[in-house]
PDB file of C-alpha atoms in Angstrom:
ATOM      1  CA  ASN A 682      39.366   2.332 133.298  1.00  0.00           C
ATOM      2  CA  ALA A 683      40.187   2.287 129.620  1.00  0.00           C
ATOM      3  CA  GLY A 684      42.642  -0.302 128.408  1.00  0.00           C
ATOM      4  CA  VAL A 685      45.691   0.237 126.267  1.00  0.00           C
ATOM      5  CA  MET A 686      44.719   2.212 123.182  1.00  0.00           C
ATOM      6  CA  GLN A 687      46.403   1.903 119.825  1.00  0.00           C
ATOM      7  CA  ASN A 688      45.704   3.792 116.666  1.00  0.00           C
ATOM      8  CA  PRO A 689      45.236   3.419 113.898  1.00  0.00           C
ATOM      9  CA  ARG A 690      43.985  -0.163 113.972  1.00  0.00           C
ATOM     10  CA  HIS A 691      44.840  -0.597 110.312  1.00  0.00           C
ATOM     11  CA  LEU A 692      47.410   1.337 108.334  1.00  0.00           C
ATOM     12  CA  VAL A 693      48.244   0.985 104.658  1.00  0.00           C
ATOM     13  CA  ARG A 694      51.406   2.509 103.283  1.00  0.00           C
ATOM     14  CA  ARG A 695      53.238   2.337  99.982  1.00  0.00           C
ATOM     15  CA  ARG A 696      56.886   1.381  99.882  1.00  0.00           C
ATOM     16  CA  GLY A 697      59.075   4.328 100.863  1.00  0.00           C
ATOM     17  CA  GLN A 698      56.450   6.115 102.941  1.00  0.00           C
ATOM     18  CA  GLU A 699      56.553   6.661 106.685  1.00  0.00           C
ATOM     19  CA  ALA A 700      54.361   4.848 109.213  1.00  0.00           C
ATOM     20  CA  ARG A 701      53.515   6.275 112.637  1.00  0.00           C
ATOM     21  CA  LEU A 702      51.886   4.010 115.179  1.00  0.00           C
ATOM     22  CA  ARG A 703      50.488   5.412 118.418  1.00  0.00           C
ATOM     23  CA  CYS A 704      50.016   3.817 121.809  1.00  0.00           C
ATOM     24  CA  SER A 705      48.319   5.294 124.873  1.00  0.00           C
ATOM     25  CA  PRO A 706      49.048   3.209 127.990  1.00  0.00           C
ATOM     26  CA  MET A 707      46.528   2.388 130.652  1.00  0.00           C
ATOM     27  CA  LYS A 708      45.945   5.057 133.276  1.00  0.00           C
ATOM     28  CA  GLY A 709      48.638   4.879 135.929  1.00  0.00           C
ATOM     29  CA  HIS A 710      51.049   2.944 133.692  1.00  0.00           C
ATOM     30  CA  SER A 711      54.388   4.566 133.005  1.00  0.00           C
ATOM     31  CA  HIS A 712      56.058   1.748 131.066  1.00  0.00           C
ATOM     32  CA  VAL A 713      55.424   0.918 127.431  1.00  0.00           C
ATOM     33  CA  TYR A 714      56.597  -2.037 125.358  1.00  0.00           C
ATOM     34  CA  TRP A 715      56.365  -2.549 121.607  1.00  0.00           C
ATOM     35  CA  TYR A 716      56.175  -5.983 120.009  1.00  0.00           C
ATOM     36  CA  ARG A 717      55.918  -7.054 116.381  1.00  0.00           C
ATOM     37  CA  GLN A 718      54.043 -10.088 115.105  1.00  0.00           C
ATOM     38  CA  LEU A 719      54.945 -11.238 111.613  1.00  0.00           C
ATOM     39  CA  PRO A 720      52.404 -13.439 109.824  1.00  0.00           C
ATOM     40  CA  GLU A 721      52.164 -16.945 111.313  1.00  0.00           C
ATOM     41  CA  GLU A 722      54.658 -16.118 114.072  1.00  0.00           C
ATOM     42  CA  GLY A 723      54.699 -15.210 117.744  1.00  0.00           C
ATOM     43  CA  LEU A 724      55.286 -11.723 119.067  1.00  0.00           C
ATOM     44  CA  LYS A 725      58.845 -10.420 119.095  1.00  0.00           C
ATOM     45  CA  PHE A 726      60.017  -7.735 121.517  1.00  0.00           C
ATOM     46  CA  MET A 727      61.165  -4.487 119.953  1.00  0.00           C
ATOM     47  CA  VAL A 728      61.601  -1.751 122.543  1.00  0.00           C
ATOM     48  CA  TYR A 729      60.812  -0.811 126.143  1.00  0.00           C
ATOM     49  CA  LEU A 730      60.299   2.808 127.172  1.00  0.00           C
ATOM     50  CA  GLN A 731      59.506   4.866 130.204  1.00  0.00           C
ATOM     51  CA  LYS A 732      58.438   8.484 129.989  1.00  0.00           C
ATOM     52  CA  GLU A 733      61.117  10.371 128.014  1.00  0.00           C
ATOM     53  CA  ASN A 734      63.531   7.419 128.175  1.00  0.00           C
ATOM     54  CA  ILE A 735      64.331   4.420 126.028  1.00  0.00           C
ATOM     55  CA  ILE A 736      65.290   1.683 128.471  1.00  0.00           C
ATOM     56  CA  ASP A 737      65.883  -1.279 126.159  1.00  0.00           C
ATOM     57  CA  GLU A 738      65.853  -1.213 122.362  1.00  0.00           C
ATOM     58  CA  SER A 739      67.652  -4.488 121.815  1.00  0.00           C
ATOM     59  CA  GLY A 740      64.870  -5.805 119.581  1.00  0.00           C
ATOM     60  CA  MET A 741      64.648  -2.800 117.286  1.00  0.00           C
ATOM     61  CA  PRO A 742      65.994  -3.027 113.745  1.00  0.00           C
ATOM     62  CA  LYS A 743      69.056  -0.820 113.467  1.00  0.00           C
ATOM     63  CA  GLU A 744      67.754   1.307 110.655  1.00  0.00           C
ATOM     64  CA  ARG A 745      64.464   3.049 109.831  1.00  0.00           C
ATOM     65  CA  PHE A 746      62.786   2.240 113.167  1.00  0.00           C
ATOM     66  CA  SER A 747      62.537   4.608 116.121  1.00  0.00           C
ATOM     67  CA  ALA A 748      60.356   4.955 119.206  1.00  0.00           C
ATOM     68  CA  GLU A 749      59.580   7.649 121.696  1.00  0.00           C
ATOM     69  CA  PHE A 750      57.427   8.133 124.773  1.00  0.00           C
ATOM     70  CA  PRO A 751      57.212  11.870 125.470  1.00  0.00           C
ATOM     71  CA  LYS A 752      56.298  13.444 128.769  1.00  0.00           C
ATOM     72  CA  GLU A 753      52.897  14.288 127.363  1.00  0.00           C
ATOM     73  CA  GLY A 754      50.999  12.240 124.832  1.00  0.00           C
ATOM     74  CA  PRO A 755      51.173   8.716 123.477  1.00  0.00           C
ATOM     75  CA  SER A 756      54.162   6.576 122.680  1.00  0.00           C
ATOM     76  CA  ILE A 757      55.038   6.621 118.978  1.00  0.00           C
ATOM     77  CA  LEU A 758      56.652   3.869 116.922  1.00  0.00           C
ATOM     78  CA  ARG A 759      57.962   5.368 113.711  1.00  0.00           C
ATOM     79  CA  ILE A 760      59.015   3.403 110.658  1.00  0.00           C
ATOM     80  CA  GLN A 761      60.679   5.368 107.898  1.00  0.00           C
ATOM     81  CA  GLN A 762      60.838   4.296 104.254  1.00  0.00           C
ATOM     82  CA  VAL A 763      58.687   1.241 104.814  1.00  0.00           C
ATOM     83  CA  VAL A 764      59.336  -1.965 102.876  1.00  0.00           C
ATOM     84  CA  ARG A 765      57.054  -4.946 102.265  1.00  0.00           C
ATOM     85  CA  GLY A 766      58.826  -6.904 105.017  1.00  0.00           C
ATOM     86  CA  ASP A 767      57.545  -4.367 107.556  1.00  0.00           C
ATOM     87  CA  SER A 768      53.992  -5.648 107.022  1.00  0.00           C
ATOM     88  CA  ALA A 769      52.991  -7.054 110.395  1.00  0.00           C
ATOM     89  CA  ALA A 770      50.838  -6.493 113.451  1.00  0.00           C
ATOM     90  CA  TYR A 771      52.446  -4.139 115.946  1.00  0.00           C
ATOM     91  CA  PHE A 772      51.355  -4.499 119.551  1.00  0.00           C
ATOM     92  CA  CYS A 773      51.867  -2.131 122.413  1.00  0.00           C
ATOM     93  CA  ALA A 774      51.712  -3.198 126.049  1.00  0.00           C
ATOM     94  CA  SER A 775      51.919  -1.185 129.241  1.00  0.00           C
ATOM     95  CA  SER A 776      52.641  -1.841 132.901  1.00  0.00           C
ATOM     96  CA  ARG A 777      53.027  -0.070 136.187  1.00  0.00           C
ATOM     97  CA  GLU A 778      56.433   0.628 137.663  1.00  0.00           C
ATOM     98  CA  SER A 779      55.690  -1.716 140.550  1.00  0.00           C
ATOM     99  CA  SER A 780      54.281  -4.643 138.564  1.00  0.00           C
ATOM    100  CA  TYR A 781      56.279  -5.052 135.397  1.00  0.00           C
ATOM    101  CA  ASN A 782      55.238  -8.690 135.121  1.00  0.00           C
ATOM    102  CA  GLU A 783      51.691  -7.629 134.397  1.00  0.00           C
ATOM    103  CA  GLN A 784      51.744  -6.313 130.876  1.00  0.00           C
ATOM    104  CA  PHE A 785      48.416  -5.363 129.354  1.00  0.00           C
ATOM    105  CA  PHE A 786      48.228  -5.386 125.593  1.00  0.00           C
ATOM    106  CA  GLY A 787      46.476  -3.079 123.189  1.00  0.00           C
ATOM    107  CA  PRO A 788      44.494  -4.352 120.191  1.00  0.00           C
ATOM    108  CA  GLY A 789      47.417  -3.890 117.825  1.00  0.00           C
ATOM    109  CA  THR A 790      47.976  -1.964 114.597  1.00  0.00           C
ATOM    110  CA  ARG A 791      48.039  -3.992 111.417  1.00  0.00           C
ATOM    111  CA  LEU A 792      50.458  -2.398 108.968  1.00  0.00           C
ATOM    112  CA  THR A 793      50.225  -3.345 105.314  1.00  0.00           C
ATOM    113  CA  VAL A 794      52.899  -2.141 102.929  1.00  0.00           C
ATOM    114  CA  LEU A 795      51.907  -2.194  99.270  1.00  0.00           C
TER     115      LEU A 795
ATOM    116  CA  ALA B 387      69.221 -15.811 125.570  1.00  0.00           C
ATOM    117  CA  GLN B 388      65.964 -17.403 126.556  1.00  0.00           C
ATOM    118  CA  THR B 389      63.960 -19.502 124.126  1.00  0.00           C
ATOM    119  CA  VAL B 390      60.379 -20.715 124.298  1.00  0.00           C
ATOM    120  CA  THR B 391      59.223 -23.723 122.284  1.00  0.00           C
ATOM    121  CA  GLN B 392      55.684 -24.763 121.492  1.00  0.00           C
ATOM    122  CA  SER B 393      55.857 -27.988 119.540  1.00  0.00           C
ATOM    123  CA  GLN B 394      52.163 -28.274 118.661  1.00  0.00           C
ATOM    124  CA  PRO B 395      51.251 -25.847 115.847  1.00  0.00           C
ATOM    125  CA  GLU B 396      47.602 -26.978 115.863  1.00  0.00           C
ATOM    126  CA  MET B 397      45.292 -28.858 118.178  1.00  0.00           C
ATOM    127  CA  SER B 398      41.596 -29.560 118.353  1.00  0.00           C
ATOM    128  CA  VAL B 399      39.282 -30.687 121.126  1.00  0.00           C
ATOM    129  CA  GLN B 400      35.618 -31.503 121.444  1.00  0.00           C
ATOM    130  CA  GLU B 401      33.463 -29.099 123.373  1.00  0.00           C
ATOM    131  CA  ALA B 402      33.367 -29.952 127.108  1.00  0.00           C
ATOM    132  CA  GLU B 403      36.518 -32.083 126.863  1.00  0.00           C
ATOM    133  CA  THR B 404      39.935 -31.350 128.354  1.00  0.00           C
ATOM    134  CA  VAL B 405      43.015 -30.389 126.354  1.00  0.00           C
ATOM    135  CA  THR B 406      46.642 -29.772 127.286  1.00  0.00           C
ATOM    136  CA  LEU B 407      48.963 -27.442 125.398  1.00  0.00           C
ATOM    137  CA  SER B 408      52.714 -27.959 125.744  1.00  0.00           C
ATOM    138  CA  CYS B 409      55.476 -25.434 126.267  1.00  0.00           C
ATOM    139  CA  THR B 410      59.145 -25.801 127.085  1.00  0.00           C
ATOM    140  CA  TYR B 411      61.675 -23.089 127.692  1.00  0.00           C
ATOM    141  CA  ASP B 412      65.373 -22.690 128.128  1.00  0.00           C
ATOM    142  CA  THR B 413      67.003 -20.352 130.628  1.00  0.00           C
ATOM    143  CA  SER B 414      69.917 -20.264 133.030  1.00  0.00           C
ATOM    144  CA  GLU B 415      68.080 -17.945 135.412  1.00  0.00           C
ATOM    145  CA  SER B 416      66.399 -19.036 138.616  1.00  0.00           C
ATOM    146  CA  ASN B 417      64.005 -16.097 138.971  1.00  0.00           C
ATOM    147  CA  TYR B 418      61.474 -15.703 136.169  1.00  0.00           C
ATOM    148  CA  TYR B 419      57.819 -15.659 135.231  1.00  0.00           C
ATOM    149  CA  LEU B 420      55.840 -17.733 132.772  1.00  0.00           C
ATOM    150  CA  PHE B 421      52.613 -16.807 131.030  1.00  0.00           C
ATOM    151  CA  TRP B 422      49.962 -18.149 128.724  1.00  0.00           C
ATOM    152  CA  TYR B 423      48.307 -15.608 126.437  1.00  0.00           C
ATOM    153  CA  LYS B 424      45.279 -16.190 124.247  1.00  0.00           C
ATOM    154  CA  GLN B 425      44.850 -14.482 120.869  1.00  0.00           C
ATOM    155  CA  PRO B 426      41.341 -14.972 119.434  1.00  0.00           C
ATOM    156  CA  PRO B 427      40.449 -14.007 115.854  1.00  0.00           C
ATOM    157  CA  SER B 428      40.122 -10.386 117.006  1.00  0.00           C
ATOM    158  CA  ARG B 429      43.937 -10.583 117.525  1.00  0.00           C
ATOM    159  CA  GLN B 430      43.673  -8.998 120.989  1.00  0.00           C
ATOM    160  CA  MET B 431      46.276 -10.503 123.336  1.00  0.00           C
ATOM    161  CA  ILE B 432      44.591 -11.697 126.521  1.00  0.00           C
ATOM    162  CA  LEU B 433      46.472 -12.937 129.578  1.00  0.00           C
ATOM    163  CA  VAL B 434      45.147 -16.350 130.582  1.00  0.00           C
ATOM    164  CA  ILE B 435      47.377 -17.342 133.461  1.00  0.00           C
ATOM    165  CA  ARG B 436      50.702 -16.494 135.092  1.00  0.00           C
ATOM    166  CA  GLN B 437      53.212 -18.529 137.125  1.00  0.00           C
ATOM    167  CA  GLU B 438      56.069 -17.275 139.275  1.00  0.00           C
ATOM    168  CA  ALA B 439      59.050 -19.638 139.105  1.00  0.00           C
ATOM    169  CA  TYR B 440      59.679 -19.449 142.851  1.00  0.00           C
ATOM    170  CA  LYS B 441      56.202 -20.780 143.605  1.00  0.00           C
ATOM    171  CA  GLN B 442      55.926 -24.555 143.681  1.00  0.00           C
ATOM    172  CA  GLN B 443      52.151 -24.534 143.553  1.00  0.00           C
ATOM    173  CA  ASN B 444      50.691 -24.642 140.052  1.00  0.00           C
ATOM    174  CA  ALA B 445      48.611 -21.606 139.105  1.00  0.00           C
ATOM    175  CA  THR B 446      44.897 -22.059 138.484  1.00  0.00           C
ATOM    176  CA  GLU B 447      42.381 -19.666 136.972  1.00  0.00           C
ATOM    177  CA  ASN B 448      38.880 -21.127 136.730  1.00  0.00           C
ATOM    178  CA  ARG B 449      38.972 -23.722 133.896  1.00  0.00           C
ATOM    179  CA  PHE B 450      42.629 -23.014 133.159  1.00  0.00           C
ATOM    180  CA  SER B 451      45.507 -24.566 135.087  1.00  0.00           C
ATOM    181  CA  VAL B 452      49.185 -25.132 134.485  1.00  0.00           C
ATOM    182  CA  ASN B 453      51.598 -27.966 135.107  1.00  0.00           C
ATOM    183  CA  PHE B 454      54.873 -26.255 135.956  1.00  0.00           C
ATOM    184  CA  GLN B 455      57.872 -28.572 136.037  1.00  0.00           C
ATOM    185  CA  LYS B 456      60.817 -26.341 136.858  1.00  0.00           C
ATOM    186  CA  ALA B 457      63.536 -28.988 136.614  1.00  0.00           C
ATOM    187  CA  ALA B 458      62.258 -30.107 133.234  1.00  0.00           C
ATOM    188  CA  LYS B 459      61.642 -26.490 132.146  1.00  0.00           C
ATOM    189  CA  SER B 460      58.138 -27.380 131.127  1.00  0.00           C
ATOM    190  CA  PHE B 461      55.004 -25.243 131.438  1.00  0.00           C
ATOM    191  CA  SER B 462      51.860 -26.831 130.010  1.00  0.00           C
ATOM    192  CA  LEU B 463      48.365 -25.349 129.981  1.00  0.00           C
ATOM    193  CA  LYS B 464      45.317 -27.477 130.723  1.00  0.00           C
ATOM    194  CA  ILE B 465      41.904 -26.270 129.648  1.00  0.00           C
ATOM    195  CA  SER B 466      39.019 -28.131 131.250  1.00  0.00           C
ATOM    196  CA  ASP B 467      35.430 -28.183 129.999  1.00  0.00           C
ATOM    197  CA  SER B 468      36.483 -26.594 126.696  1.00  0.00           C
ATOM    198  CA  GLN B 469      34.113 -24.012 125.267  1.00  0.00           C
ATOM    199  CA  LEU B 470      33.688 -22.742 121.725  1.00  0.00           C
ATOM    200  CA  GLY B 471      34.988 -19.360 122.880  1.00  0.00           C
ATOM    201  CA  ASP B 472      38.305 -20.975 123.770  1.00  0.00           C
ATOM    202  CA  THR B 473      39.088 -21.265 120.057  1.00  0.00           C
ATOM    203  CA  ALA B 474      42.175 -19.104 119.636  1.00  0.00           C
ATOM    204  CA  MET B 475      45.923 -19.047 119.188  1.00  0.00           C
ATOM    205  CA  TYR B 476      47.653 -19.702 122.495  1.00  0.00           C
ATOM    206  CA  PHE B 477      51.125 -18.327 123.192  1.00  0.00           C
ATOM    207  CA  CYS B 478      53.461 -19.352 125.961  1.00  0.00           C
ATOM    208  CA  ALA B 479      55.746 -16.547 127.157  1.00  0.00           C
ATOM    209  CA  PHE B 480      58.791 -16.148 129.415  1.00  0.00           C
ATOM    210  CA  GLN B 481      59.912 -13.120 131.368  1.00  0.00           C
ATOM    211  CA  SER B 482      63.231 -12.958 133.150  1.00  0.00           C
ATOM    212  CA  GLY B 483      63.271 -11.601 136.671  1.00  0.00           C
ATOM    213  CA  SER B 484      65.940  -9.133 135.576  1.00  0.00           C
ATOM    214  CA  ALA B 485      64.403  -7.908 132.322  1.00  0.00           C
ATOM    215  CA  ARG B 486      61.053  -6.562 131.297  1.00  0.00           C
ATOM    216  CA  GLN B 487      60.446  -7.944 127.836  1.00  0.00           C
ATOM    217  CA  LEU B 488      58.413 -11.061 127.150  1.00  0.00           C
ATOM    218  CA  THR B 489      59.791 -13.846 124.965  1.00  0.00           C
ATOM    219  CA  PHE B 490      57.013 -15.682 123.155  1.00  0.00           C
ATOM    220  CA  GLY B 491      56.732 -19.127 121.632  1.00  0.00           C
ATOM    221  CA  SER B 492      55.439 -19.624 118.111  1.00  0.00           C
ATOM    222  CA  GLY B 493      51.928 -20.446 119.280  1.00  0.00           C
ATOM    223  CA  THR B 494      49.411 -23.288 119.190  1.00  0.00           C
ATOM    224  CA  GLN B 495      46.174 -22.844 117.262  1.00  0.00           C
ATOM    225  CA  LEU B 496      43.423 -24.470 119.321  1.00  0.00           C
ATOM    226  CA  THR B 497      40.068 -25.233 117.749  1.00  0.00           C
ATOM    227  CA  VAL B 498      37.152 -26.306 119.923  1.00  0.00           C
ATOM    228  CA  LEU B 499      34.737 -28.445 117.929  1.00  0.00           C
ATOM    229  CA  PRO B 500      30.978 -28.460 118.617  1.00  0.00           C
TER     230      PRO B 500
END
């Protein structure tokens, strides 16, 4: 059973470009969570999604950031017009409906903004 | 809002010795979960151990055990017979019984010395 998959593992963007980060949850998991880890800090919650629904986006910056989890395909975290402060590791986690307190993490995507 | 505090940014321990990592949290809720995650140099987030707040018995997972003091809002991790592979950043995390997202502490970098 494959774990949570994230791609790309490393992404380099220039200021003003768009970044798209993908997350495929574990098989049988219908809940996805995105977290951001700034250098030398712990992970901070961004958004929680179920298929086709955003359940909680209280941790998302108000501008430039969006997330989706379509009926088919991976969850996408999209960052428009990236700035240097967006440089961070972005982690995706997934869980089953019945066991939300068991979140399994992907390997993360390290975004570097030049 | 819940907060998680890890007051030890760095710790070291000799191989085969025992070490305890501290974590305190603040919440007004009575139903919640507490976790310790390990992040080795690969940056993969690995669940080490989990504690349900309603359980009085401290969780144990092989060489890893916790000391959960609910009244004091303390949740320390004890690692026995430390191994070189235990070298990693350790994060304490809180999850409310009514919400899905994890709230992480700032982490403790543990180095196991040969």
